[in-house]
Short mmCIF file of C-alpha atoms and ligand atoms in Angstrom, two decimals:
data_model
loop_
_atom_site.label_atom_id
_atom_site.label_comp_id
_atom_site.label_asym_id
_atom_site.label_seq_id
_atom_site.Cartn_x
_atom_site.Cartn_y
_atom_site.Cartn_z
CA UNK A 1 50.92 -43.23 22.21
CA UNK A 2 53.21 -42.29 19.45
CA UNK A 3 57.37 -41.07 19.85
CA UNK A 4 57.49 -39.06 16.74
CA UNK A 5 60.84 -37.76 14.77
CA UNK A 6 60.07 -34.66 13.49
CA UNK A 7 63.02 -33.39 11.21
CA UNK A 8 63.18 -29.67 10.19
CA UNK A 9 61.33 -28.68 13.26
CA UNK A 10 62.73 -25.15 13.61
CA UNK A 11 61.51 -24.24 10.33
CA UNK A 12 58.39 -22.68 9.35
CA UNK A 13 56.29 -25.78 8.65
CA UNK A 14 58.14 -27.85 11.08
CA UNK A 15 57.34 -25.74 14.04
CA UNK A 16 53.73 -25.32 13.56
CA UNK A 17 53.74 -29.14 13.41
CA UNK A 18 55.19 -29.53 16.53
CA UNK A 19 52.71 -26.83 18.04
CA UNK A 20 49.61 -28.34 16.39
CA UNK A 21 50.60 -32.13 17.43
CA UNK A 22 51.84 -31.13 21.26
CA UNK A 23 48.49 -29.34 21.41
CA UNK A 24 46.24 -32.02 20.38
CA UNK A 25 48.40 -35.33 21.23
CA UNK A 26 49.57 -34.46 24.73
CA UNK A 27 50.04 -37.98 25.93
CA UNK A 28 52.66 -38.52 22.78
CA UNK A 29 56.32 -37.40 22.88
CA UNK A 30 57.79 -35.35 20.24
CA UNK A 31 61.65 -34.91 19.30
CA UNK A 32 62.21 -32.72 17.11
CA UNK A 33 65.51 -32.21 15.23
CA UNK A 34 67.00 -29.49 13.22
CA UNK A 35 70.75 -28.39 12.02
CA UNK A 36 69.27 -24.65 12.63
CA UNK A 37 70.25 -23.37 9.12
CA UNK A 38 69.57 -20.08 8.57
CA UNK A 39 65.78 -20.95 7.94
CA UNK A 40 65.86 -23.18 11.17
CA UNK A 41 64.91 -20.79 14.48
CA UNK A 42 64.98 -22.38 17.91
CA UNK A 43 62.43 -19.58 19.05
CA UNK A 44 59.83 -20.72 16.82
CA UNK A 45 59.53 -24.07 19.27
CA UNK A 46 58.00 -24.27 22.50
CA UNK A 47 61.33 -24.01 25.23
CA UNK A 48 62.90 -26.81 26.74
CA UNK A 49 60.72 -28.48 29.57
CA UNK A 50 57.92 -28.07 27.51
CA UNK A 51 55.57 -31.44 28.17
CA UNK A 52 56.49 -34.22 25.53
CA UNK A 53 59.01 -32.03 23.63
CA UNK A 54 62.96 -32.19 23.28
CA UNK A 55 64.87 -30.30 20.94
CA UNK A 56 68.30 -31.61 19.34
CA UNK A 57 70.32 -29.80 17.15
CA UNK A 58 71.80 -32.35 14.67
CA UNK A 59 72.01 -32.62 11.04
CA UNK A 60 69.75 -35.50 9.00
CA UNK A 61 73.10 -36.61 7.48
CA UNK A 62 74.57 -37.42 11.05
CA UNK A 63 73.58 -41.59 10.35
CA UNK A 64 75.31 -42.53 13.53
CA UNK A 65 73.26 -39.80 15.70
CA UNK A 66 70.21 -39.98 14.12
CA UNK A 67 70.26 -43.70 15.07
CA UNK A 68 71.20 -43.57 18.47
CA UNK A 69 67.94 -40.73 18.87
CA UNK A 70 65.88 -43.35 17.21
CA UNK A 71 67.43 -46.04 19.53
CA UNK A 72 66.94 -43.86 22.74
CA UNK A 73 63.68 -42.43 22.59
CA UNK A 74 62.20 -45.41 21.20
CA UNK A 75 61.28 -43.56 17.74
CA UNK A 76 57.93 -45.42 16.10
CA UNK A 77 57.20 -42.19 13.75
CA UNK A 78 59.53 -40.19 11.82
CA UNK A 79 57.69 -36.98 10.21
CA UNK A 80 60.52 -35.41 8.10
CA UNK A 81 60.31 -31.71 6.56
CA UNK A 82 64.06 -30.88 6.96
CA UNK A 83 65.17 -29.59 3.53
CA UNK A 84 66.63 -26.45 2.00
CA UNK A 85 63.07 -25.06 0.25
CA UNK A 86 63.33 -21.78 -1.19
CA UNK A 87 63.47 -22.22 -4.74
CA UNK A 88 65.40 -18.83 -5.49
CA UNK A 89 68.24 -20.19 -3.65
CA UNK A 90 68.55 -23.78 -5.24
CA UNK A 91 68.72 -21.40 -8.66
CA UNK A 92 71.70 -19.57 -7.21
CA UNK A 93 73.28 -22.59 -5.57
CA UNK A 94 72.08 -26.18 -6.01
CA UNK A 95 74.35 -28.01 -4.04
CA UNK A 96 73.05 -27.57 -0.73
CA UNK A 97 69.61 -28.96 -2.22
CA UNK A 98 71.21 -32.20 -3.52
CA UNK A 99 73.35 -32.40 -0.08
CA UNK A 100 70.11 -32.14 2.08
CA UNK A 101 67.07 -32.87 0.41
CA UNK A 102 68.76 -35.89 -1.53
CA UNK A 103 71.34 -37.24 0.56
CA UNK A 104 70.03 -35.96 3.72
CA UNK A 105 66.58 -37.66 2.96
CA UNK A 106 68.85 -41.04 2.03
CA UNK A 107 70.33 -40.77 4.96
CA UNK A 108 67.08 -40.89 7.22
CA UNK A 109 65.81 -43.90 5.36
CA UNK A 110 68.91 -46.10 5.78
CA UNK A 111 68.97 -45.01 9.88
CA UNK A 112 65.14 -46.04 9.52
CA UNK A 113 65.59 -48.99 7.76
CA UNK A 114 68.36 -50.34 10.06
CA UNK A 115 66.39 -49.33 12.74
CA UNK A 116 62.74 -50.65 12.58
CA UNK A 117 63.17 -53.58 9.82
CA UNK A 118 66.54 -55.48 10.36
CA UNK A 119 65.59 -56.67 14.04
CA UNK A 120 62.64 -58.33 12.27
CA UNK A 121 58.98 -57.19 12.60
CA UNK A 122 59.00 -53.78 14.51
CA UNK A 123 55.30 -53.45 15.15
CA UNK A 124 53.29 -50.18 13.67
CA UNK A 125 55.85 -47.77 12.48
CA UNK A 126 55.51 -44.66 9.79
CA UNK A 127 58.31 -42.94 7.94
CA UNK A 128 56.36 -39.84 6.65
CA UNK A 129 57.66 -37.97 3.52
CA UNK A 130 56.83 -33.87 3.52
CA UNK A 131 56.81 -33.09 -0.34
CA UNK A 132 56.06 -30.67 -2.52
CA UNK A 133 53.69 -29.89 -5.59
CA UNK A 134 56.61 -28.35 -7.51
CA UNK A 135 57.71 -32.16 -8.35
CA UNK A 136 54.71 -32.20 -11.20
CA UNK A 137 56.51 -29.00 -12.95
CA UNK A 138 53.90 -26.19 -14.21
CA UNK A 139 50.43 -26.30 -15.64
CA UNK A 140 49.05 -24.35 -18.82
CA UNK A 141 46.27 -22.03 -17.41
CA UNK A 142 43.26 -24.94 -18.76
CA UNK A 143 45.25 -27.79 -17.86
CA UNK A 144 43.65 -30.12 -15.26
CA UNK A 145 45.24 -29.72 -11.92
CA UNK A 146 48.05 -32.07 -9.95
CA UNK A 147 47.32 -35.31 -9.25
CA UNK A 148 49.19 -38.29 -7.18
CA UNK A 149 49.21 -39.61 -11.23
CA UNK A 150 50.38 -36.46 -12.81
CA UNK A 151 53.95 -37.77 -14.17
CA UNK A 152 57.05 -35.95 -12.26
CA UNK A 153 58.50 -32.47 -14.43
CA UNK A 154 60.75 -30.66 -12.16
CA UNK A 155 62.02 -27.83 -13.29
CA UNK A 156 64.17 -25.71 -10.59
CA UNK A 157 66.79 -27.78 -8.90
CA UNK A 158 64.58 -27.43 -5.38
CA UNK A 159 62.07 -29.42 -7.33
CA UNK A 160 64.45 -31.92 -8.68
CA UNK A 161 65.86 -32.81 -5.75
CA UNK A 162 62.42 -33.11 -3.97
CA UNK A 163 61.26 -35.25 -6.91
CA UNK A 164 64.33 -37.31 -6.30
CA UNK A 165 63.58 -37.77 -2.21
CA UNK A 166 60.56 -38.58 -3.19
CA UNK A 167 61.33 -41.80 -5.71
CA UNK A 168 63.87 -42.95 -2.70
CA UNK A 169 61.03 -42.66 -0.52
CA UNK A 170 59.24 -44.71 -3.06
CA UNK A 171 62.06 -47.27 -3.48
CA UNK A 172 62.49 -47.83 0.39
CA UNK A 173 58.95 -49.04 0.28
CA UNK A 174 59.34 -51.05 -2.65
CA UNK A 175 62.33 -52.67 -2.49
CA UNK A 176 62.69 -53.20 1.69
CA UNK A 177 58.89 -52.75 2.85
CA UNK A 178 59.49 -49.53 4.85
CA UNK A 179 56.48 -48.10 5.61
CA UNK A 180 56.31 -44.91 3.97
CA UNK A 181 53.60 -42.09 3.24
CA UNK A 182 54.68 -39.03 1.21
CA UNK A 183 52.25 -36.04 1.17
CA UNK A 184 52.98 -33.47 -1.88
CA UNK A 185 51.47 -30.20 -1.27
CA UNK A 186 50.95 -26.90 -2.79
CA UNK A 187 52.11 -23.55 -1.25
CA UNK A 188 51.89 -22.83 2.53
CA UNK A 189 51.33 -20.00 4.33
CA UNK A 190 50.86 -18.93 7.69
CA UNK A 191 53.02 -17.68 10.96
CA UNK A 192 56.78 -18.41 11.44
CA UNK A 193 57.67 -18.51 7.94
CA UNK A 194 60.44 -17.16 7.13
CA UNK A 195 60.76 -14.05 5.42
CA UNK A 196 62.17 -14.59 2.08
CA UNK A 197 58.91 -16.75 0.64
CA UNK A 198 56.26 -14.24 -1.06
CA UNK A 199 53.75 -13.15 1.44
CA UNK A 200 55.78 -12.87 4.39
CA UNK A 201 58.84 -10.55 2.40
CA UNK A 202 55.73 -8.56 1.25
CA UNK A 203 54.84 -8.15 4.25
CA UNK A 204 57.33 -6.88 6.07
CA UNK A 205 58.86 -5.26 3.04
CA UNK A 206 55.66 -3.12 3.38
CA UNK A 207 56.01 -2.78 7.15
CA UNK A 208 59.47 -1.24 6.38
CA UNK A 209 58.56 0.87 3.27
CA UNK A 210 60.99 -1.37 1.01
CA UNK A 211 59.79 -2.56 -2.66
CA UNK A 212 57.41 -5.14 -3.35
CA UNK A 213 59.30 -7.55 -5.59
CA UNK A 214 56.66 -8.90 -7.90
CA UNK A 215 58.75 -11.08 -10.54
CA UNK A 216 57.62 -11.10 -14.40
CA UNK A 217 54.35 -10.01 -15.14
CA UNK A 218 52.76 -11.19 -11.62
CA UNK A 219 50.77 -13.40 -13.61
CA UNK A 220 52.26 -16.80 -12.07
CA UNK A 221 49.88 -18.92 -9.82
CA UNK A 222 50.03 -20.78 -6.83
CA UNK A 223 47.70 -22.82 -4.93
CA UNK A 224 47.79 -21.76 -1.30
CA UNK A 225 47.21 -23.60 1.73
CA UNK A 226 47.07 -22.46 5.49
CA UNK A 227 49.98 -24.13 7.46
CA UNK A 228 47.73 -25.62 9.88
CA UNK A 229 45.80 -27.42 7.33
CA UNK A 230 48.83 -28.73 5.93
CA UNK A 231 49.52 -30.10 9.42
CA UNK A 232 46.35 -31.76 9.83
CA UNK A 233 46.70 -33.52 6.63
CA UNK A 234 49.91 -35.08 7.49
CA UNK A 235 47.96 -36.10 11.16
CA UNK A 236 45.43 -37.89 8.70
CA UNK A 237 47.92 -39.71 6.52
CA UNK A 238 49.65 -40.95 9.83
CA UNK A 239 46.30 -42.06 11.17
CA UNK A 240 44.94 -42.90 7.92
CA UNK A 241 47.42 -43.35 5.22
CA UNK A 242 48.16 -46.69 3.87
CA UNK A 243 52.21 -47.45 3.81
CA UNK A 244 53.10 -47.01 0.22
CA UNK A 245 50.53 -44.23 -0.64
CA UNK A 246 51.05 -40.72 -1.69
CA UNK A 247 48.62 -37.89 -1.33
CA UNK A 248 48.37 -34.78 -3.38
CA UNK A 249 47.33 -31.94 -0.94
CA UNK A 250 45.97 -28.35 -1.80
CA UNK A 251 43.71 -25.53 -0.82
CA UNK A 252 41.39 -25.03 -3.93
CA UNK A 253 42.50 -21.81 -3.87
CA UNK A 254 44.61 -20.52 -6.93
CA UNK A 255 46.14 -17.00 -6.64
CA UNK A 256 47.87 -15.04 -9.30
CA UNK A 257 50.84 -13.70 -6.99
CA UNK A 258 49.89 -9.92 -8.06
CA UNK A 259 46.43 -10.44 -6.99
CA UNK A 260 47.77 -11.55 -3.44
CA UNK A 261 50.13 -8.64 -3.27
CA UNK A 262 47.66 -6.13 -4.27
CA UNK A 263 45.44 -7.92 -1.10
CA UNK A 264 48.27 -7.99 1.22
CA UNK A 265 48.45 -3.89 0.66
CA UNK A 266 44.98 -3.64 1.09
CA UNK A 267 44.51 -5.30 4.31
CA UNK A 268 47.68 -3.74 5.23
CA UNK A 269 46.03 0.10 4.84
CA UNK A 270 43.19 -0.98 6.31
CA UNK A 271 44.74 -2.17 9.44
CA UNK A 272 46.67 0.92 9.61
CA UNK A 273 43.61 3.23 9.08
CA UNK A 274 41.81 1.61 12.23
CA UNK A 275 45.06 1.89 14.43
CA UNK A 276 47.00 4.58 15.14
CA UNK A 277 49.43 2.37 16.92
CA UNK A 278 50.40 0.75 14.05
CA UNK A 279 51.16 4.00 12.33
CA UNK A 280 53.45 4.95 14.82
CA UNK A 281 55.37 1.43 15.28
CA UNK A 282 55.79 1.54 11.30
CA UNK A 283 56.49 5.06 10.51
CA UNK A 284 58.39 4.36 6.92
CA UNK A 285 54.99 2.10 5.80
CA UNK A 286 53.13 4.24 2.94
CA UNK A 287 50.00 3.62 5.12
CA UNK A 288 51.40 5.35 8.03
CA UNK A 289 51.26 8.70 6.12
CA UNK A 290 47.42 7.39 4.65
CA UNK A 291 49.24 6.14 1.44
CA UNK A 292 48.66 2.73 0.13
CA UNK A 293 51.34 0.12 0.18
CA UNK A 294 50.47 -0.88 -3.37
CA UNK A 295 52.74 2.38 -4.53
CA UNK A 296 55.78 -0.04 -3.18
CA UNK A 297 55.30 -2.44 -5.87
CA UNK A 298 58.10 -2.93 -8.40
CA UNK A 299 58.08 -5.47 -10.93
CA UNK A 300 61.21 -7.04 -11.28
CA UNK A 301 63.31 -9.19 -13.79
CA UNK A 302 61.70 -12.75 -13.91
CA UNK A 303 63.12 -16.17 -11.72
CA UNK A 304 64.78 -18.35 -13.77
CA UNK A 305 62.75 -21.41 -15.27
CA UNK A 306 59.85 -20.04 -13.16
CA UNK A 307 56.66 -22.65 -13.53
CA UNK A 308 53.44 -20.70 -14.57
CA UNK A 309 50.87 -22.48 -12.33
CA UNK A 310 50.84 -25.13 -9.41
CA UNK A 311 47.14 -26.46 -8.86
CA UNK A 312 46.28 -29.38 -6.87
CA UNK A 313 42.95 -31.46 -7.03
CA UNK A 314 42.84 -33.18 -3.57
CA UNK A 315 39.73 -35.61 -4.12
CA UNK A 316 42.26 -38.72 -3.06
CA UNK A 317 43.22 -36.91 0.39
CA UNK A 318 39.65 -36.00 0.73
CA UNK A 319 38.18 -39.42 -0.11
CA UNK A 320 41.21 -41.50 1.95
CA UNK A 321 41.84 -39.56 4.62
CA UNK A 322 38.64 -36.87 5.06
CA UNK A 323 41.02 -34.20 4.53
CA UNK A 324 39.25 -30.83 3.88
CA UNK A 325 40.87 -27.18 4.20
CA UNK A 326 39.21 -25.71 7.21
CA UNK A 327 40.68 -22.18 7.36
CA UNK A 328 39.44 -19.99 4.11
CA UNK A 329 41.87 -17.66 2.74
CA UNK A 330 40.54 -14.84 4.25
CA UNK A 331 40.43 -16.40 7.88
CA UNK A 332 43.98 -17.45 7.06
CA UNK A 333 45.32 -14.47 5.47
CA UNK A 334 43.94 -12.16 8.43
CA UNK A 335 45.72 -14.54 11.13
CA UNK A 336 48.60 -14.38 9.18
CA UNK A 337 48.92 -10.70 9.02
CA UNK A 338 47.86 -10.56 12.29
CA UNK A 339 50.65 -12.46 13.40
CA UNK A 340 53.67 -10.80 11.77
CA UNK A 341 52.32 -6.90 13.30
CA UNK A 342 52.67 -8.99 16.87
CA UNK A 343 55.46 -11.02 15.98
CA UNK A 344 57.97 -7.94 14.94
CA UNK A 345 60.88 -9.17 16.98
CA UNK A 346 60.50 -12.54 15.41
CA UNK A 347 61.09 -11.44 11.97
CA UNK A 348 63.81 -8.77 12.58
CA UNK A 349 65.70 -11.63 14.30
CA UNK A 350 65.64 -14.03 11.91
CA UNK A 351 66.50 -11.84 8.95
CA UNK A 352 69.68 -10.34 10.64
CA UNK A 353 72.98 -11.63 9.72
CA UNK A 354 73.52 -14.67 6.58
CA UNK A 355 69.87 -13.33 5.32
CA UNK A 356 70.52 -9.93 4.73
CA UNK A 357 73.77 -10.62 3.37
CA UNK A 358 72.09 -13.10 0.57
CA UNK A 359 69.66 -10.62 -0.23
CA UNK A 360 71.80 -7.59 -0.49
CA UNK A 361 74.14 -10.11 -3.04
CA UNK A 362 71.20 -11.21 -5.24
CA UNK A 363 68.81 -8.22 -4.86
CA UNK A 364 70.59 -5.42 -4.32
CA UNK A 365 71.05 -3.28 -0.68
CA UNK A 366 67.76 -1.11 -1.40
CA UNK A 367 65.72 -4.54 -0.65
CA UNK A 368 67.51 -5.55 2.06
P1 LIG B 401 62.18 -24.29 6.23
O1 LIG B 401 62.96 -23.95 5.01
O2 LIG B 401 61.40 -23.28 6.66
O3 LIG B 401 62.44 -25.14 6.91
C1 LIG B 401 63.21 -26.13 6.55
C2 LIG B 401 64.00 -26.72 8.16
O4 LIG B 401 64.96 -27.76 7.90
C3 LIG B 401 64.83 -25.38 8.66
O5 LIG B 401 64.61 -25.40 10.02
C4 LIG B 401 66.32 -25.74 8.36
O6 LIG B 401 67.22 -25.57 9.67
C5 LIG B 401 65.78 -27.46 8.41
N1 LIG B 401 67.31 -28.32 7.91
C6 LIG B 401 67.83 -27.78 6.60
N2 LIG B 401 69.26 -28.48 5.92
C7 LIG B 401 68.73 -29.57 7.31
C8 LIG B 401 69.62 -30.57 7.45
N3 LIG B 401 70.40 -31.36 6.83
N4 LIG B 401 69.41 -31.51 8.72
C9 LIG B 401 68.57 -30.94 9.88
N5 LIG B 401 67.55 -29.81 9.68
C10 LIG B 401 67.99 -29.21 8.65
O7 LIG B 401 61.08 -25.08 5.11
P2 LIG B 401 59.68 -25.14 5.34
O8 LIG B 401 58.74 -24.04 4.53
O9 LIG B 401 58.81 -25.40 6.72
O10 LIG B 401 59.48 -26.83 4.28
C11 LIG B 401 59.28 -27.89 5.19
C12 LIG B 401 59.10 -29.18 4.20
O11 LIG B 401 57.78 -28.86 3.31
C13 LIG B 401 60.48 -28.95 3.20
O12 LIG B 401 60.41 -30.41 2.77
C14 LIG B 401 59.58 -28.42 2.00
O13 LIG B 401 59.80 -29.15 0.48
C15 LIG B 401 58.13 -28.49 2.41
N6 LIG B 401 57.11 -27.97 1.43
C16 LIG B 401 56.78 -26.68 1.95
C17 LIG B 401 55.85 -25.89 1.69
C18 LIG B 401 55.93 -24.69 1.51
O14 LIG B 401 54.96 -24.00 0.84
N7 LIG B 401 56.52 -23.80 2.42
C19 LIG B 401 54.76 -26.70 0.59
C20 LIG B 401 55.06 -28.31 0.32
C21 LIG B 401 56.06 -28.70 1.15
P1 LIG B 402 57.62 -18.47 -2.91
O1 LIG B 402 57.07 -17.88 -2.07
O2 LIG B 402 59.28 -18.71 -3.16
O3 LIG B 402 57.07 -19.99 -3.43
P2 LIG B 402 57.60 -21.32 -4.79
O4 LIG B 402 58.12 -20.56 -5.66
O5 LIG B 402 57.64 -22.30 -4.06
O6 LIG B 402 56.25 -20.92 -5.15
O7 LIG B 402 56.81 -17.49 -4.37
C1 LIG B 402 55.70 -17.55 -4.38
C2 LIG B 402 55.27 -17.31 -5.59
O8 LIG B 402 55.78 -15.61 -6.10
C3 LIG B 402 56.45 -17.88 -7.30
O9 LIG B 402 55.68 -17.67 -8.17
C4 LIG B 402 57.42 -16.62 -7.47
C5 LIG B 402 56.59 -15.39 -7.01
N1 LIG B 402 57.69 -14.45 -6.10
C6 LIG B 402 57.85 -12.82 -6.36
O10 LIG B 402 57.09 -12.67 -7.44
N2 LIG B 402 58.15 -12.09 -5.52
C7 LIG B 402 59.09 -12.57 -4.42
O11 LIG B 402 60.32 -11.58 -3.94
C8 LIG B 402 59.41 -14.00 -4.20
C9 LIG B 402 59.96 -14.25 -2.66
C10 LIG B 402 58.50 -14.74 -4.85
#
């Protein structure tokens, strides 16, 4: 039986991970921790009183609070998701990324070292750090995919802050013997993703009849993985990963952005065609009038320093952990669209307030 501390539990992947874990490991205790920034939503998690789950509102930089929680809940496993995660925000305001992703990760490492190692051999423990493929930089069209051996070359402040955190995690293993593992995963999609990231943003904008802003020529490539497959990879790293190792995780699923946006438009057009209730609920969507959502596509100025291509070679994760994605892109996108259509109140509530103000400031009133 494990006692897990999940940081960033109220974010996109953290919330999916908590739900995944509680369903598969009902004997374990999960303490979900989150500072509830604009990206964290308590409503994405199971309610208070759910068997095996507790939520605590705290900041990973609050070392005293983390130490108390680790002692009180006999934490033996940390799964560290908490981060500032949006590249565009890191371009407009990098400070928060340095604070949370670097200083915050270091705060957690210090506490884990104190609690687990200072009193002698603590028994089996694991600090799992959830990182990104963006630390490796950008690939050309014919370059081989990223592996664990690819040198770091982060290009955005987000990627640089995650790379710094990855190095700190490694150093706490090499220097102090902290039992750590790291996964560097490709782009995730699925339920509970904040509509500032490509796939949910395009879905909710199309439903609202707002422009679909495609950066540059739309030819940038990402390797997409359904979020539950990422959760499974982390579970496998906890169960079978070796302390000190890193694992590159991806979906063998490269798409240009424009191809994804066109696919989403086509699938929404088809859903509206087959379902008159959708036409009534989302009257501003072009598909409600029998038009295609594609007419909302708007090519806009490119992101600064926009990485051209990410792609992961997950051979080590497959060999060492037995990781194989179970969702196809077709099935995963289908589940994702259905989820956003069925959870309108979730995405409306998370897009209120500070997020809307931020979008207006950076993209103009029409997009907000
Ligand atoms: P997210 O932005 O949806 O969630 C991040 C969560 O961290 C939010 O709930 C936020 O409130 C919380 N948080 C932020 N600062 C905090 C602090 N100081 N203390 C406590 N909590 C804090 O991000 P996500 O997409 O769920 O990503 C989770 C992790 O996975 C990140 O570390 C990210 O780098 C990594 N990752 C994401 C992807 C992806 O495609 N989304 C891919 C690979 C890796
Ligand atoms: P994003 O979801 O922000 O993830 P990341 O930058 O971490 O890969 O963006 C995915 C791709 O989609 C990226 O190439 C930028 C592009 N993009 C757009 O073209 N328009 C948008 O409005 C957004 C948010 C992203």
